[in-house]
Amino acid sequence: MALVEGASPPSDSTLLRNDSYRNDAMMGSCCNRRNRLRCRMSRLLTCISRSICPVLFGTKLNWLMLCVPMALIGGQGLFGHGWVFVLSLLGMAPLAERLGFVTEQLAFYTGSTVGGLLNATFGNATEMIICIMALRKKMIRVVQLSLLGSILSNMLLVLGCAFYFGGLKHPHKDQKFNKVTAQVSASLLLMAVMGLLFPAVLHATGTELQIGKSELVLSRFSSIVMLVAYISYLYFQLKSHRLLYDSEDAVENDGDSDEDEVLLGFWTSIGWLTILTLFISILSEYLVDAIEGASTAWNVPIAFISVIILPIVGNAAEHASAIMFALKDKLDISLGVAIGSSTQISMFVIPFCVVIGWPMRTHMDLNFELFETATLFITVLVVALMLQEGTANYFKGLMLILCYLIVGASFFVHVDIPDKHPGS
């Protein structure tokens, strides 16, 4: 308080009264802040409770959510590893589908560019969470085989079923799709094969400059390059050549607004995103812990479980949506689900696992072994040849499905050599 010349200084009682007023104001502002925080939290919880119906019961897979508590109970040692594996896998299917739904709801508030990035990030969130849990337990081979299985499943089984059932629904014509965008995705898949091929050949031929180090260093360098390529692809897809990726079907069917209805608020979507990710993380840990026990109990190779069984059940929602859009003659969207998901896994999830394993001191590399890398290489070539004409029919779909049966049989009789990668 400033003193005017000639005026008497304020009394002690006045100073105390001013201090008490100041303290009361500060306490009042703190209480207001706490009250506002409590109000926001209570409002968020209220919105989440009101949105339980559209989130949890808005899918035909909701009955599989009964497997979630059963898996959590069985994970305490009450059930065998085989049952825990099956229940965890079935429980994750509806959670993964609902995670995609919540991400789409969030995209209504973030705009198309950020929404596209969210879909790219959370589109394969289940695979990423499973891989991170497996990396924490140093189960490098499970990570590699499960990611490889997701790519093979999407390119052969999902795309094949979409072509086959779409062709049966429209038997008198060839269904058409944007072959330019399809060839861009096929080129990225070939680049991913190149990134996986060189470490495998380097390891198999024993021509490393530094035994046990060159392969890992090459994998990390290639992973960084692949991540840069994928980020550039996102800019190409979402910004510079966005019109190229706008589906004509989406423009023609603007009237179908029921599927695009906004059901969740922004913070409600964030809350559900957190809840679903938490439950998927818990189930992923049970799944990873039970996979070896399930292999022993069923007398089935871990490679077959990781490459065939895990992707088929884990990506069931994506499989159904790709077939549904093909039946509606919207093959561009079906390709976005099948080939787009394969591109995300090969160019983003796999390099991400290599990079994230670096600070975790888990020596994850791009050496998927020659058998697995050759399988991926031939699969990408077959699919690229199928896509070059820009047309689809039931016979192309049947060929892709039969190719997947050959791959499945190959992994059933394949004895996976124990991982001898550096640091494993």
CSV table of N, CA, C and O in Angstrom, one decimal, residues 17 56 165 168 175 186 196 218 230 239 284 296 334 339 343 346 368 408 416 418:
chain,number,residue,atom,x,y,z
A,17,ARG,N,-6.8,-6.8,8.3
A,17,ARG,CA,-8.1,-7.0,7.6
A,17,ARG,C,-7.9,-7.1,6.0
A,17,ARG,O,-8.5,-8.0,5.4
A,56,LEU,N,-21.4,-49.7,-25.9
A,56,LEU,CA,-21.3,-51.1,-25.6
A,56,LEU,C,-22.3,-52.0,-26.3
A,56,LEU,O,-22.0,-53.2,-26.6
A,165,PHE,N,-17.3,-62.5,-52.2
A,165,PHE,CA,-18.8,-62.2,-51.9
A,165,PHE,C,-19.3,-61.0,-52.7
A,165,PHE,O,-20.5,-61.0,-53.1
A,168,LEU,N,-20.1,-62.5,-56.1
A,168,LEU,CA,-21.3,-63.3,-56.1
A,168,LEU,C,-22.5,-62.4,-56.1
A,168,LEU,O,-23.6,-62.7,-56.7
A,175,GLN,N,-16.5,-55.6,-60.6
A,175,GLN,CA,-16.5,-54.5,-59.7
A,175,GLN,C,-15.2,-53.7,-60.0
A,175,GLN,O,-14.2,-54.3,-60.2
A,186,ALA,N,0.4,-50.9,-53.0
A,186,ALA,CA,1.2,-52.1,-53.4
A,186,ALA,C,2.6,-51.7,-53.4
A,186,ALA,O,3.5,-52.5,-53.0
A,196,LEU,N,12.4,-55.8,-44.9
A,196,LEU,CA,12.5,-57.1,-44.2
A,196,LEU,C,13.4,-58.1,-44.9
A,196,LEU,O,14.0,-59.0,-44.2
A,218,LEU,N,21.2,-52.3,-39.1
A,218,LEU,CA,20.5,-52.1,-40.4
A,218,LEU,C,19.0,-52.1,-40.2
A,218,LEU,O,18.3,-51.3,-40.8
A,230,TYR,N,6.3,-43.6,-44.3
A,230,TYR,CA,4.9,-43.7,-44.0
A,230,TYR,C,4.3,-42.3,-43.6
A,230,TYR,O,3.2,-42.0,-44.0
A,239,LYS,N,-3.3,-34.7,-47.5
A,239,LYS,CA,-3.1,-33.3,-47.8
A,239,LYS,C,-2.9,-33.1,-49.3
A,239,LYS,O,-3.8,-32.5,-49.9
A,284,SER,N,-4.5,-58.0,-23.5
A,284,SER,CA,-3.3,-58.3,-24.3
A,284,SER,C,-2.2,-59.0,-23.4
A,284,SER,O,-1.6,-59.9,-23.9
A,296,THR,N,1.2,-75.5,-26.1
A,296,THR,CA,1.5,-76.8,-25.5
A,296,THR,C,0.2,-77.6,-25.3
A,296,THR,O,0.2,-78.9,-25.6
A,334,SER,N,-13.5,-51.2,-49.2
A,334,SER,CA,-13.0,-52.5,-48.8
A,334,SER,C,-11.5,-52.6,-49.0
A,334,SER,O,-10.8,-53.2,-48.1
A,339,ILE,N,-6.1,-53.5,-47.7
A,339,ILE,CA,-4.8,-53.1,-48.1
A,339,ILE,C,-4.2,-52.0,-47.3
A,339,ILE,O,-3.1,-51.9,-46.9
A,343,THR,N,-0.8,-52.0,-45.1
A,343,THR,CA,0.2,-50.9,-45.3
A,343,THR,C,0.6,-50.3,-43.9
A,343,THR,O,1.8,-50.1,-43.7
A,346,SER,N,2.8,-52.9,-42.0
A,346,SER,CA,4.1,-53.1,-42.5
A,346,SER,C,5.0,-51.9,-42.5
A,346,SER,O,6.2,-52.0,-42.3
A,368,PHE,N,12.8,-61.5,-40.1
A,368,PHE,CA,11.6,-62.4,-39.8
A,368,PHE,C,11.9,-63.8,-40.3
A,368,PHE,O,11.0,-64.6,-40.3
A,408,GLY,N,-1.7,-71.1,-44.7
A,408,GLY,CA,-2.1,-71.6,-43.4
A,408,GLY,C,-1.5,-73.1,-43.2
A,408,GLY,O,-1.0,-73.4,-42.2
A,416,ASP,N,9.2,-73.7,-36.4
A,416,ASP,CA,9.9,-72.4,-36.2
A,416,ASP,C,11.2,-72.6,-35.4
A,416,ASP,O,11.2,-73.1,-34.3
A,418,PRO,N,14.1,-71.7,-33.1
A,418,PRO,CA,14.2,-70.7,-32.0
A,418,PRO,C,15.0,-69.5,-32.4
A,418,PRO,O,16.0,-69.6,-33.1
